[in-house]
Coordinates of C-alpha atoms in Angstrom, one line a residue:
M1 CA -22.5 21.6 26.0
T2 CA -23.3 21.8 22.3
A3 CA -24.1 18.5 20.5
I4 CA -24.3 18.5 16.7
L5 CA -25.5 15.4 14.8
G6 CA -24.4 15.2 11.1
I7 CA -26.2 12.9 8.7
S8 CA -25.6 11.9 5.1
A9 CA -28.2 9.7 3.4
F10 CA -30.4 8.8 0.4
Y11 CA -27.7 8.5 -2.3
H12 CA -25.0 6.0 -1.2
D13 CA -22.8 5.4 1.9
S14 CA -25.2 6.8 4.5
A15 CA -23.5 7.8 7.7
A16 CA -23.9 9.7 11.0
A17 CA -21.3 11.7 13.0
L18 CA -21.6 13.4 16.4
V19 CA -19.5 16.4 17.4
V20 CA -19.8 17.6 21.0
D21 CA -18.2 20.9 21.9
G22 CA -16.0 20.6 18.8
E23 CA -14.7 17.1 19.6
I24 CA -15.6 14.3 17.2
V25 CA -17.2 11.8 19.6
A26 CA -18.4 9.2 17.1
A27 CA -18.9 8.5 13.4
A28 CA -20.0 5.4 11.5
Q29 CA -21.5 4.2 8.2
E30 CA -24.9 2.5 8.2
E31 CA -23.7 -0.4 6.0
R32 CA -21.6 -1.7 8.9
F33 CA -24.7 -2.3 11.0
T34 CA -27.2 -3.4 8.3
R35 CA -24.6 -5.6 6.4
K36 CA -25.8 -4.0 3.1
K37 CA -22.9 -2.6 1.1
H38 CA -23.2 1.2 0.4
D39 CA -26.5 1.3 2.3
A40 CA -28.3 4.5 1.2
G41 CA -31.2 4.5 3.7
F42 CA -31.6 6.6 6.7
P43 CA -28.7 5.8 9.0
Q44 CA -30.8 4.8 11.9
H45 CA -28.3 2.3 13.4
A46 CA -25.4 4.8 13.0
V47 CA -27.4 7.6 14.6
D48 CA -28.4 5.3 17.5
Y49 CA -24.8 4.3 18.0
C50 CA -23.5 7.9 17.9
L51 CA -26.1 9.0 20.6
E52 CA -25.4 5.9 22.7
Q53 CA -21.6 6.6 22.6
A54 CA -22.2 10.1 23.9
G55 CA -25.0 9.1 26.4
L56 CA -27.4 11.5 24.7
A57 CA -31.1 11.3 23.8
P58 CA -32.4 12.9 20.6
E59 CA -34.0 15.8 22.6
Q60 CA -30.6 16.6 24.0
I61 CA -29.1 17.4 20.5
D62 CA -28.7 21.1 19.7
Y63 CA -28.4 20.9 15.9
V64 CA -29.1 18.3 13.3
T65 CA -27.3 19.0 10.0
F66 CA -27.9 17.2 6.7
Y67 CA -24.9 17.1 4.3
E68 CA -26.6 18.8 1.3
K69 CA -29.4 21.0 0.2
P70 CA -32.2 18.7 -1.2
L71 CA -34.2 21.5 -2.9
L72 CA -31.1 22.8 -4.8
K73 CA -30.3 19.2 -5.9
F74 CA -33.9 18.9 -7.1
E75 CA -33.6 22.1 -9.1
R76 CA -30.6 20.6 -10.9
L77 CA -32.5 17.5 -11.7
L78 CA -35.5 19.4 -13.1
E79 CA -33.3 21.8 -15.2
T80 CA -31.3 18.9 -16.5
Y81 CA -34.4 16.9 -17.5
L82 CA -36.1 20.0 -19.1
A83 CA -33.0 20.8 -21.1
S84 CA -33.0 17.4 -22.7
A85 CA -36.8 16.7 -22.9
P86 CA -38.4 14.6 -24.3
R87 CA -35.2 12.5 -24.1
G88 CA -34.6 11.3 -20.6
F89 CA -38.2 10.7 -19.8
R90 CA -37.6 7.2 -18.6
S91 CA -35.0 8.4 -16.2
F92 CA -37.2 11.2 -15.1
A93 CA -40.2 9.0 -14.5
Q94 CA -38.0 6.6 -12.5
A95 CA -36.5 9.3 -10.3
I96 CA -39.4 11.6 -9.5
P97 CA -41.5 9.2 -7.4
V98 CA -38.6 8.8 -5.0
W99 CA -38.2 12.5 -4.8
L100 CA -41.8 13.1 -4.2
K101 CA -42.1 10.4 -1.6
Q102 CA -38.9 10.9 0.3
K103 CA -36.1 13.2 -0.8
L104 CA -38.2 16.4 -0.9
H105 CA -39.2 15.7 2.7
I106 CA -35.8 15.4 4.4
R107 CA -37.0 17.2 7.6
R108 CA -39.8 14.6 8.0
E109 CA -37.3 11.7 7.5
L110 CA -34.9 13.2 10.0
N111 CA -37.7 13.8 12.5
A112 CA -38.9 10.2 12.2
G113 CA -35.4 8.9 12.6
L114 CA -35.0 10.9 15.8
K115 CA -38.3 9.6 17.1
H116 CA -39.9 13.1 16.8
A117 CA -38.0 14.1 19.9
F118 CA -35.7 16.6 18.3
T119 CA -37.3 20.1 18.4
R120 CA -34.4 22.4 17.6
R121 CA -32.7 23.7 14.4
F122 CA -32.0 21.8 11.2
V123 CA -29.0 23.0 9.1
F124 CA -28.5 22.2 5.4
P125 CA -25.0 23.2 4.1
E126 CA -24.2 22.5 0.5
H127 CA -22.8 19.1 -0.5
H128 CA -19.3 20.5 -1.3
E129 CA -19.3 22.8 1.8
S130 CA -19.6 19.6 3.8
H131 CA -16.7 18.0 1.9
V132 CA -14.6 21.2 2.3
A133 CA -15.4 21.3 6.1
S134 CA -14.5 17.6 6.4
A135 CA -11.2 18.2 4.6
F136 CA -10.0 21.3 6.5
F137 CA -11.4 21.4 10.1
P138 CA -10.0 18.0 11.2
S139 CA -6.6 18.7 9.5
P140 CA -3.5 19.7 11.4
F141 CA -3.2 23.0 9.5
D142 CA -4.1 26.5 10.7
E143 CA -4.4 27.6 7.1
A144 CA -4.5 25.6 3.8
A145 CA -5.8 25.5 0.3
I146 CA -8.7 23.1 -0.1
L147 CA -9.8 21.0 -3.2
T148 CA -12.8 18.8 -3.4
A149 CA -13.9 16.6 -6.4
D150 CA -16.6 14.0 -6.8
G151 CA -19.5 12.9 -9.1
V152 CA -21.9 15.7 -8.2
G153 CA -23.6 17.3 -5.2
E154 CA -26.3 19.9 -5.9
W155 CA -24.6 21.5 -8.9
A156 CA -20.9 21.5 -8.0
T157 CA -18.7 18.6 -9.0
T158 CA -15.4 20.2 -8.0
T159 CA -14.6 23.2 -5.7
W160 CA -11.6 24.9 -4.4
G161 CA -11.1 27.4 -1.6
T162 CA -9.1 28.2 1.5
G163 CA -9.3 27.5 5.2
H164 CA -8.0 29.9 7.8
G165 CA -8.5 29.2 11.5
N166 CA -12.2 28.4 12.0
R167 CA -13.3 29.7 8.6
I168 CA -13.6 28.1 5.2
E169 CA -14.2 30.1 2.0
L170 CA -15.1 28.6 -1.4
K171 CA -13.6 30.5 -4.3
Q172 CA -14.6 28.6 -7.5
E173 CA -16.5 25.6 -8.6
L174 CA -17.0 23.3 -11.6
R175 CA -20.6 22.5 -12.4
F176 CA -22.6 19.4 -13.5
P177 CA -22.5 17.7 -16.0
H178 CA -18.8 18.4 -16.2
S179 CA -17.5 16.1 -13.5
P180 CA -14.2 14.3 -12.8
G181 CA -16.1 11.6 -10.8
M182 CA -18.6 11.0 -13.7
L183 CA -15.8 10.7 -16.2
Y184 CA -14.0 8.0 -14.1
T185 CA -17.3 6.3 -13.4
A186 CA -18.2 6.1 -17.1
F187 CA -15.1 4.0 -17.6
T188 CA -15.8 2.0 -14.5
Y189 CA -19.2 1.1 -16.0
T190 CA -17.7 0.3 -19.4
C191 CA -15.2 -2.1 -17.9
G192 CA -18.1 -4.0 -16.2
F193 CA -17.6 -2.8 -12.7
R194 CA -20.4 -1.5 -10.4
V195 CA -21.0 2.2 -10.5
N196 CA -20.2 4.0 -7.3
S197 CA -18.5 0.9 -6.0
G198 CA -16.0 -0.4 -8.5
E199 CA -13.9 2.7 -9.1
Y200 CA -11.2 1.4 -6.9
K201 CA -11.0 -1.8 -8.9
L202 CA -10.5 0.3 -12.1
M203 CA -7.6 2.1 -10.3
G204 CA -6.1 -1.2 -9.3
L205 CA -6.5 -2.6 -12.9
A206 CA -4.8 0.5 -14.5
P207 CA -1.2 -0.7 -14.0
Y208 CA -1.8 -3.8 -16.1
G209 CA -2.6 -1.7 -19.2
E210 CA -1.1 1.0 -21.4
P211 CA -2.8 4.4 -21.8
K212 CA -3.5 3.8 -25.4
Y213 CA -6.9 5.6 -25.3
A214 CA -5.7 8.7 -23.4
E215 CA -5.3 10.8 -26.5
V216 CA -8.7 9.8 -27.7
I217 CA -10.2 10.8 -24.4
R218 CA -8.5 14.2 -24.7
E219 CA -9.6 14.7 -28.3
K220 CA -13.1 13.5 -28.1
L221 CA -14.4 13.5 -24.6
I222 CA -12.8 16.3 -22.7
D223 CA -11.8 19.9 -23.3
L224 CA -9.2 20.3 -20.5
K225 CA -7.9 23.7 -19.6
P226 CA -4.5 24.6 -18.1
D227 CA -6.2 25.4 -14.7
G228 CA -7.7 21.8 -14.6
S229 CA -11.2 23.0 -15.4
F230 CA -12.9 21.1 -18.3
R231 CA -16.0 20.4 -20.3
L232 CA -17.2 16.9 -21.1
N233 CA -18.7 16.3 -24.5
Q234 CA -22.1 15.1 -23.5
A235 CA -22.6 13.4 -26.9
Y236 CA -20.6 10.6 -25.4
F237 CA -22.4 10.3 -22.1
N238 CA -25.8 9.5 -20.9
Y239 CA -25.8 10.0 -17.1
A240 CA -27.4 13.4 -17.3
R241 CA -30.5 12.3 -19.1
G242 CA -30.7 8.5 -19.1
L243 CA -30.3 5.3 -17.1
T244 CA -26.8 4.4 -18.3
M245 CA -23.5 6.2 -17.9
T246 CA -22.5 6.3 -21.6
S247 CA -24.1 6.9 -24.9
P248 CA -23.9 4.8 -28.2
K249 CA -21.2 7.2 -29.4
F250 CA -19.1 6.2 -26.4
E251 CA -19.5 2.5 -27.4
Q252 CA -18.6 3.3 -31.0
L253 CA -15.4 4.8 -29.8
F254 CA -14.3 2.3 -27.2
G255 CA -16.4 -0.8 -27.9
P256 CA -19.3 -2.3 -26.0
R257 CA -19.5 -2.6 -22.2
R258 CA -17.9 -5.6 -20.7
Q259 CA -20.4 -7.8 -19.1
P260 CA -19.8 -8.1 -15.3
E261 CA -17.9 -11.2 -14.2
T262 CA -16.7 -12.1 -17.7
E263 CA -13.0 -12.4 -18.5
L264 CA -11.0 -9.2 -18.4
T265 CA -9.2 -8.4 -21.6
Q266 CA -6.3 -6.1 -22.5
R267 CA -8.9 -3.6 -23.7
E268 CA -10.3 -3.0 -20.2
M269 CA -6.8 -2.8 -18.8
D270 CA -5.9 -0.1 -21.4
L271 CA -9.1 1.8 -20.8
A272 CA -8.3 1.8 -17.1
A273 CA -4.8 3.0 -17.6
S274 CA -6.0 5.7 -20.0
V275 CA -8.7 7.3 -17.8
Q276 CA -6.4 7.0 -14.8
Q277 CA -3.8 9.0 -16.7
V278 CA -6.3 11.7 -17.7
T279 CA -7.7 11.9 -14.2
E280 CA -4.2 12.3 -12.7
E281 CA -3.6 15.1 -15.2
I282 CA -6.8 16.8 -14.2
M283 CA -6.0 16.7 -10.5
L284 CA -2.4 17.8 -11.0
R285 CA -3.5 20.8 -13.1
M286 CA -6.2 21.7 -10.5
A287 CA -3.7 21.5 -7.6
R288 CA -1.2 23.7 -9.4
H289 CA -3.9 26.3 -10.2
V290 CA -5.1 26.3 -6.6
H291 CA -1.6 26.8 -5.4
E292 CA -1.0 29.7 -7.8
Q293 CA -4.2 31.3 -6.6
T294 CA -3.8 30.8 -2.9
G295 CA -0.1 30.8 -2.3
Q296 CA -0.7 28.2 0.4
K297 CA 1.9 25.5 1.3
Q298 CA -0.6 22.9 2.5
L299 CA -3.5 21.3 0.6
C300 CA -6.5 19.5 2.0
L301 CA -8.5 17.1 -0.1
A302 CA -11.9 15.4 0.1
G303 CA -14.7 14.1 -2.2
G304 CA -14.9 10.7 -3.8
V305 CA -12.1 11.5 -6.3
A306 CA -9.8 12.1 -3.3
L307 CA -9.9 8.3 -2.7
N308 CA -7.8 8.0 -5.9
C309 CA -4.6 7.4 -4.0
V310 CA -2.5 7.1 -7.2
A311 CA -3.5 10.7 -8.1
N312 CA -2.9 11.8 -4.5
G313 CA 0.6 10.3 -4.7
R314 CA 1.4 12.3 -7.8
I315 CA 0.0 15.5 -6.3
L316 CA 2.3 15.1 -3.4
R317 CA 5.4 14.1 -5.5
E318 CA 4.9 16.4 -8.5
G319 CA 2.7 19.1 -7.2
P320 CA 3.7 22.4 -5.6
F321 CA 2.4 21.8 -2.1
E322 CA 4.7 20.9 0.8
E323 CA 2.1 18.9 2.7
L324 CA -1.1 17.1 1.9
W325 CA -3.9 16.0 4.2
I326 CA -6.8 13.9 3.0
Q327 CA -10.0 13.2 4.8
P328 CA -10.0 9.4 5.4
A329 CA -13.8 9.3 4.9
A330 CA -13.4 11.4 1.7
G331 CA -16.7 10.2 0.1
D332 CA -20.2 11.0 1.0
A333 CA -20.0 9.3 4.4
G334 CA -17.5 11.9 5.4
G335 CA -20.1 14.6 4.5
A336 CA -21.9 13.8 7.7
L337 CA -18.8 14.7 9.7
G338 CA -18.1 17.8 7.6
A339 CA -21.7 19.0 8.0
A340 CA -21.4 18.7 11.8
L341 CA -18.0 20.5 11.9
F342 CA -19.4 23.2 9.5
V343 CA -22.0 24.1 12.1
W344 CA -19.6 24.2 15.0
Y345 CA -16.9 26.3 13.4
Q346 CA -18.5 28.2 10.5
L347 CA -22.0 29.0 11.8
L348 CA -21.3 29.1 15.6
D349 CA -17.9 30.8 15.1
R350 CA -16.2 28.6 17.8
P351 CA -12.4 28.9 18.1
R352 CA -10.3 26.2 16.5
T353 CA -6.9 25.0 17.7
P354 CA -5.4 22.6 15.1
G355 CA -2.7 20.2 16.3
R356 CA -0.6 17.3 15.1
P357 CA -1.2 14.6 14.0
D358 CA -4.9 15.7 13.4
A359 CA -8.4 15.7 15.0
M360 CA -9.5 12.4 13.4
Q361 CA -8.2 10.1 16.3
G362 CA -6.8 7.7 13.7
A363 CA -10.4 7.5 12.2
L364 CA -11.2 5.1 15.0
L365 CA -14.7 6.6 15.7
G366 CA -16.9 3.5 15.5
P367 CA -18.1 0.9 18.1
R368 CA -15.7 -0.9 20.4
F369 CA -16.4 -4.1 22.3
S370 CA -15.0 -4.7 25.7
P371 CA -13.0 -7.9 26.5
T372 CA -15.9 -9.0 28.8
E373 CA -18.4 -8.6 26.0
I374 CA -16.2 -10.6 23.7
T375 CA -15.5 -13.5 26.1
Q376 CA -19.3 -13.7 26.9
F377 CA -20.0 -13.9 23.2
L378 CA -17.4 -16.5 22.6
D379 CA -18.6 -18.6 25.5
R380 CA -22.2 -18.4 24.2
A381 CA -20.9 -19.4 20.7
G382 CA -19.0 -22.4 22.2
A383 CA -15.8 -21.2 20.6
V384 CA -12.4 -22.5 21.8
Y385 CA -10.0 -19.6 22.5
T386 CA -7.0 -18.5 24.5
R387 CA -7.0 -15.3 26.4
Y388 CA -3.8 -13.4 26.8
D389 CA -3.2 -11.0 29.8
S390 CA -0.1 -9.5 28.2
A391 CA -0.3 -7.4 25.0
D392 CA 3.3 -8.3 24.3
E393 CA 2.6 -12.0 24.6
L394 CA -0.5 -11.7 22.3
C395 CA 1.6 -9.9 19.7
D396 CA 4.3 -12.5 19.9
V397 CA 1.9 -15.3 19.2
V398 CA 0.3 -13.5 16.3
A399 CA 3.6 -12.3 14.8
H400 CA 4.9 -15.9 14.8
A401 CA 1.7 -17.1 13.1
I402 CA 2.0 -14.5 10.4
A403 CA 5.7 -15.3 9.9
D404 CA 4.6 -18.9 9.4
E405 CA 2.3 -17.7 6.5
H406 CA -0.9 -17.9 8.5
V407 CA -3.6 -15.5 7.7
V408 CA -5.0 -13.5 10.7
G409 CA -8.3 -11.8 11.3
W410 CA -7.4 -8.8 13.5
F411 CA -10.3 -7.2 15.5
Q412 CA -9.2 -4.5 17.9
D413 CA -10.2 -1.1 19.3
R414 CA -12.9 1.1 17.8
M415 CA -14.1 0.4 14.2
E416 CA -12.7 2.7 11.5
F417 CA -14.8 5.5 9.9
G418 CA -14.3 5.5 6.1
P419 CA -13.8 2.9 3.4
R420 CA -10.4 1.6 4.6
A421 CA -9.6 -0.9 7.3
L422 CA -6.7 0.7 9.2
G423 CA -5.9 -2.1 11.6
S424 CA -9.0 -2.3 13.7
R425 CA -11.1 -4.6 11.4
S426 CA -8.3 -6.0 9.2
I427 CA -7.0 -9.3 7.7
L428 CA -3.2 -9.4 8.1
G429 CA -0.7 -11.5 6.3
D430 CA 3.1 -11.8 5.5
A431 CA 4.1 -9.3 2.8
R432 CA 7.3 -11.4 2.1
S433 CA 5.3 -14.4 1.0
E434 CA 5.2 -15.1 -2.8
K435 CA 1.9 -17.1 -2.5
M436 CA 0.1 -14.7 -0.2
Q437 CA -1.4 -12.3 -2.7
S438 CA -3.1 -15.1 -4.7
Q439 CA -4.1 -17.1 -1.5
M440 CA -5.7 -14.1 0.1
N441 CA -7.6 -13.0 -3.0
L442 CA -8.9 -16.4 -3.9
A443 CA -9.4 -18.3 -0.6
I444 CA -10.0 -15.5 1.9
K445 CA -11.5 -12.6 0.1
F446 CA -13.0 -14.5 -2.9
R447 CA -12.3 -11.6 -5.2
E448 CA -10.6 -11.0 -8.5
S449 CA -7.0 -12.2 -8.8
F450 CA -5.7 -8.9 -10.2
R451 CA -6.4 -6.8 -7.2
P452 CA -3.4 -5.7 -5.1
F453 CA -3.0 -5.7 -1.4
A454 CA -1.9 -2.7 0.6
P455 CA 1.1 -2.7 3.0
I456 CA 1.3 -1.4 6.6
V457 CA 4.7 -0.3 7.6
L458 CA 6.3 1.1 10.8
A459 CA 6.2 4.9 10.3
D460 CA 9.8 5.3 11.4
R461 CA 11.0 2.8 8.7
V462 CA 8.8 3.7 5.8
H463 CA 11.7 5.2 3.8
E464 CA 13.6 1.9 4.0
Y465 CA 11.0 0.0 2.0
F466 CA 9.3 2.7 -0.1
D467 CA 10.6 5.5 -2.3
V468 CA 9.4 8.3 0.0
P469 CA 11.0 10.8 2.4
A470 CA 11.8 9.6 5.9
R471 CA 9.1 11.5 7.6
L472 CA 6.2 10.8 5.2
E473 CA 2.9 10.2 6.9
S474 CA 0.2 8.1 5.2
P475 CA -1.9 7.0 8.2
Y476 CA -5.1 6.5 6.2
M477 CA -3.8 4.5 3.2
L478 CA -4.5 7.3 0.8
L479 CA -1.1 7.6 -1.0
V480 CA 0.5 5.4 -3.5
A481 CA 4.3 5.4 -3.8
G482 CA 7.0 3.2 -5.4
V483 CA 8.7 0.3 -3.6
H484 CA 12.2 1.4 -2.7
P485 CA 14.6 0.6 -5.7
D486 CA 16.9 -1.3 -3.3
R487 CA 14.1 -3.7 -2.5
L488 CA 13.2 -4.5 -6.1
R489 CA 14.3 -7.6 -7.9
S490 CA 15.5 -7.4 -11.5
L491 CA 13.3 -9.2 -14.0
E492 CA 15.1 -11.2 -16.7
G493 CA 14.1 -13.4 -19.6
D494 CA 10.4 -14.3 -20.0
A495 CA 9.5 -12.5 -16.7
A496 CA 10.4 -9.2 -18.1
S497 CA 8.2 -9.6 -21.2
L498 CA 5.0 -10.8 -19.6
A499 CA 1.8 -8.8 -20.3
G500 CA -1.6 -8.4 -18.7
L501 CA -2.6 -10.6 -15.8
D502 CA 0.4 -12.8 -16.5
R503 CA 2.5 -10.2 -14.8
L504 CA 1.0 -11.4 -11.5
R505 CA 3.2 -14.5 -11.7
V506 CA 6.4 -12.6 -11.0
A507 CA 7.7 -11.6 -7.6
R508 CA 9.0 -8.0 -8.1
S509 CA 10.4 -7.2 -4.7
E510 CA 11.4 -8.5 -1.2
I511 CA 7.7 -7.8 -0.3
P512 CA 6.0 -9.3 -3.3
A513 CA 2.5 -9.7 -1.7
V514 CA 2.1 -5.9 -1.5
T515 CA 4.1 -4.9 -4.7
H516 CA 1.8 -4.1 -7.6
V517 CA 2.8 -4.9 -11.1
D518 CA 4.1 -1.4 -11.7
C519 CA 6.2 -1.7 -8.5
S520 CA 3.9 0.6 -6.5
A521 CA 2.1 0.2 -3.2
R522 CA -0.8 1.9 -1.4
L523 CA 0.8 2.9 1.9
Q524 CA -0.4 2.9 5.5
T525 CA 2.2 4.2 7.9
V526 CA 1.6 2.9 11.4
S527 CA 2.6 4.8 14.6
A528 CA 2.0 4.2 18.3
E529 CA 0.3 7.5 18.5
R530 CA -2.6 6.5 16.2
H531 CA -2.7 2.7 16.3
P532 CA -0.8 1.5 19.4
G533 CA -1.9 -2.2 19.2
L534 CA -1.1 -2.6 15.5
E535 CA 2.2 -0.8 16.0
R536 CA 3.2 -3.2 18.7
L537 CA 2.4 -6.2 16.5
L538 CA 4.3 -4.7 13.5
R539 CA 7.4 -4.0 15.8
R540 CA 7.3 -7.6 17.1
F541 CA 7.1 -9.0 13.5
A542 CA 10.0 -6.8 12.5
E543 CA 12.1 -8.2 15.5
L544 CA 11.3 -11.7 14.3
T545 CA 11.8 -11.3 10.6
G546 CA 13.7 -8.1 10.0
T547 CA 10.8 -6.8 7.9
P548 CA 8.5 -4.0 9.3
V549 CA 5.8 -4.6 6.7
L550 CA 2.6 -6.6 6.6
I551 CA -0.4 -7.0 4.3
N552 CA -3.4 -5.1 5.6
T553 CA -6.7 -5.7 3.9
S554 CA -10.3 -5.1 5.1
F555 CA -11.9 -7.8 7.3
N556 CA -14.7 -9.0 4.9
V557 CA -15.2 -11.0 1.7
R558 CA -16.1 -9.6 -1.7
G559 CA -19.2 -7.5 -1.6
E560 CA -19.5 -7.6 2.2
P561 CA -19.3 -4.5 4.4
I562 CA -16.3 -4.6 6.7
V563 CA -17.1 -6.5 9.9
C564 CA -18.5 -4.5 12.8
T565 CA -19.2 -6.8 15.7
P566 CA -17.5 -9.9 17.1
E567 CA -20.4 -11.9 15.6
D568 CA -19.6 -10.6 12.1
A569 CA -16.0 -11.4 12.6
L570 CA -16.5 -15.0 13.8
R571 CA -18.9 -15.7 10.9
C572 CA -16.4 -14.4 8.3
F573 CA -13.6 -16.3 10.0
L574 CA -15.4 -19.6 10.0
A575 CA -16.6 -19.2 6.3
T576 CA -13.1 -18.5 4.9
D577 CA -9.7 -20.0 5.1
M578 CA -8.3 -17.6 7.7
D579 CA -6.1 -19.4 10.2
L580 CA -6.4 -17.2 13.3
L581 CA -8.9 -14.8 14.7
V582 CA -7.8 -12.2 17.2
L583 CA -10.7 -10.5 19.1
E584 CA -9.1 -8.0 21.4
D585 CA -7.1 -10.2 23.8
C586 CA -8.6 -13.5 22.7
V587 CA -7.1 -15.8 20.0
L588 CA -9.0 -18.5 18.1
R589 CA -7.3 -21.0 15.9
K590 CA -9.4 -22.5 13.1
K591 CA -8.1 -26.1 13.8
D592 CA -9.4 -25.8 17.4
Q593 CA -13.0 -25.2 16.4
P594 CA -14.2 -28.7 15.5
D595 CA -17.6 -28.1 17.1
A596 CA -18.2 -24.7 15.6
P597 CA -21.4 -24.3 13.4
Q598 CA -20.6 -25.3 9.9
H599 CA -20.9 -22.3 7.6
D600 CA -21.9 -23.0 4.0
R601 CA -19.4 -20.9 2.1
T602 CA -21.6 -20.6 -0.9
Q603 CA -24.5 -19.5 1.1
Y604 CA -22.4 -17.1 3.1
L605 CA -21.0 -15.4 -0.1
K606 CA -24.5 -15.3 -1.6
Q607 CA -25.6 -12.8 1.1
F608 CA -23.5 -10.1 -0.5
P609 CA -24.2 -9.0 -4.0
L610 CA -21.0 -8.8 -6.1
D611 CA -19.6 -5.3 -6.5

């Protein structure tokens, strides 16, 4: 037996993953255990969980692998600071103590986290090697082109290469400070959202705007080449030498930064639309170049930019590749998994047999709680619940509730690995309801009203509701597609001329709660193979209503990590306006919990800093 523990930490989204004899046994982000969003600390809880899941002690691990090379990253920091000195001294002075105290001593940190019991070999692949490995090795392809893009690792911000069998090979890279992730984050920052957290909000805001600034971005900020490579004009940015993302010249061009939590204006919507358009252009050019260079039919994606599901959808629709596979934990958390798989295949040269659907097990790699554990917890909590012996009966009850416009917390199976709730830690609602988008944003999630919800749809009926081929797979909610034209409603009169956030007031399709203002949707296809419980529920809902589509959003409130344990789920349920909570085979109704501890909603929300 060979056990390999992968770890990513000390930047954002710390995580651990365990691979035993080539099989992914467990993977989880630290934030789910500590309840601190994007937790960057050593992933002690995630490591402990992974080892417990495999029944291993630290001394039984064969390799521990960290997802990047700290010394190479430090070299980049020093060279960047020296190149701009004396400018950037404040940033330098703030960063260096953390490096001297912790980040230059990763082996010591890892040893401490493993209780000084691990005595074998540490491995440090490069940051983008970990992303590339996470993109290709779990994919269903025997050979493929690979493209990774993010903010920055050591020096690389974008790489492309190929995968064949059990080998990956990087061919070319784009280097810091020229970064697609940094470009997108600069606009995230300017629009008043949190850096390294609010990028998905910017993507959701883009359809409300017009790309009025796209030409200015192309003229002033970026020199984009036909192959997708580019240089960013550093006169407009400050991330390489300062404590902010942008420079005064950027503000002169686009205006001052919007203060967080203030009203969104048409300017922010137009900025979002503009940088989204440029980012899609970058990714499409890169994909076409990689195809020309490799001749491959399949493409694998990873890195934080691969979470831009609008760009992914365009690569699939307009790009040259026949198939696309995207690592569900595409950001730095997935680097822990990639680093572990890198050791197994690339260093140890172990054989690889790819198969359909893929090796990610539906991304259900986190903790699971048995029915006995759940009933014991509910009894201790004094909760009133009904337990169902039959899965069909349970799904019938829940499907009826959703059809009656009730909102359901759905807690089943192992927790997801990656930023998306895929039906194990989800809040579900009726996609047909015209009030559900607003109700769930404001009374359940307590988040901005403009943010869209994603649909889950039976995989064998996806082409009936969305403008995609019949066999399209999007199991990890990483592709955006249009709602099928036959399902759209025509807009007339004042409804057709609304602008900005007023466009929210119009129902655009038969499934308005999951139809964005540009008539698109971020798809998750659901099959019995990957998500059997969720598939059973969807099929029962379709039998009742004729519609095989539901809202699926993460089980949390704004700023809160997705729930991990039954305790987390019950607290969130009681502090929000959810109607039902399903914990495996137990169903709790809000109206049946008169003796439940009263949760102060304001205090509950205060626990989680706004993102």
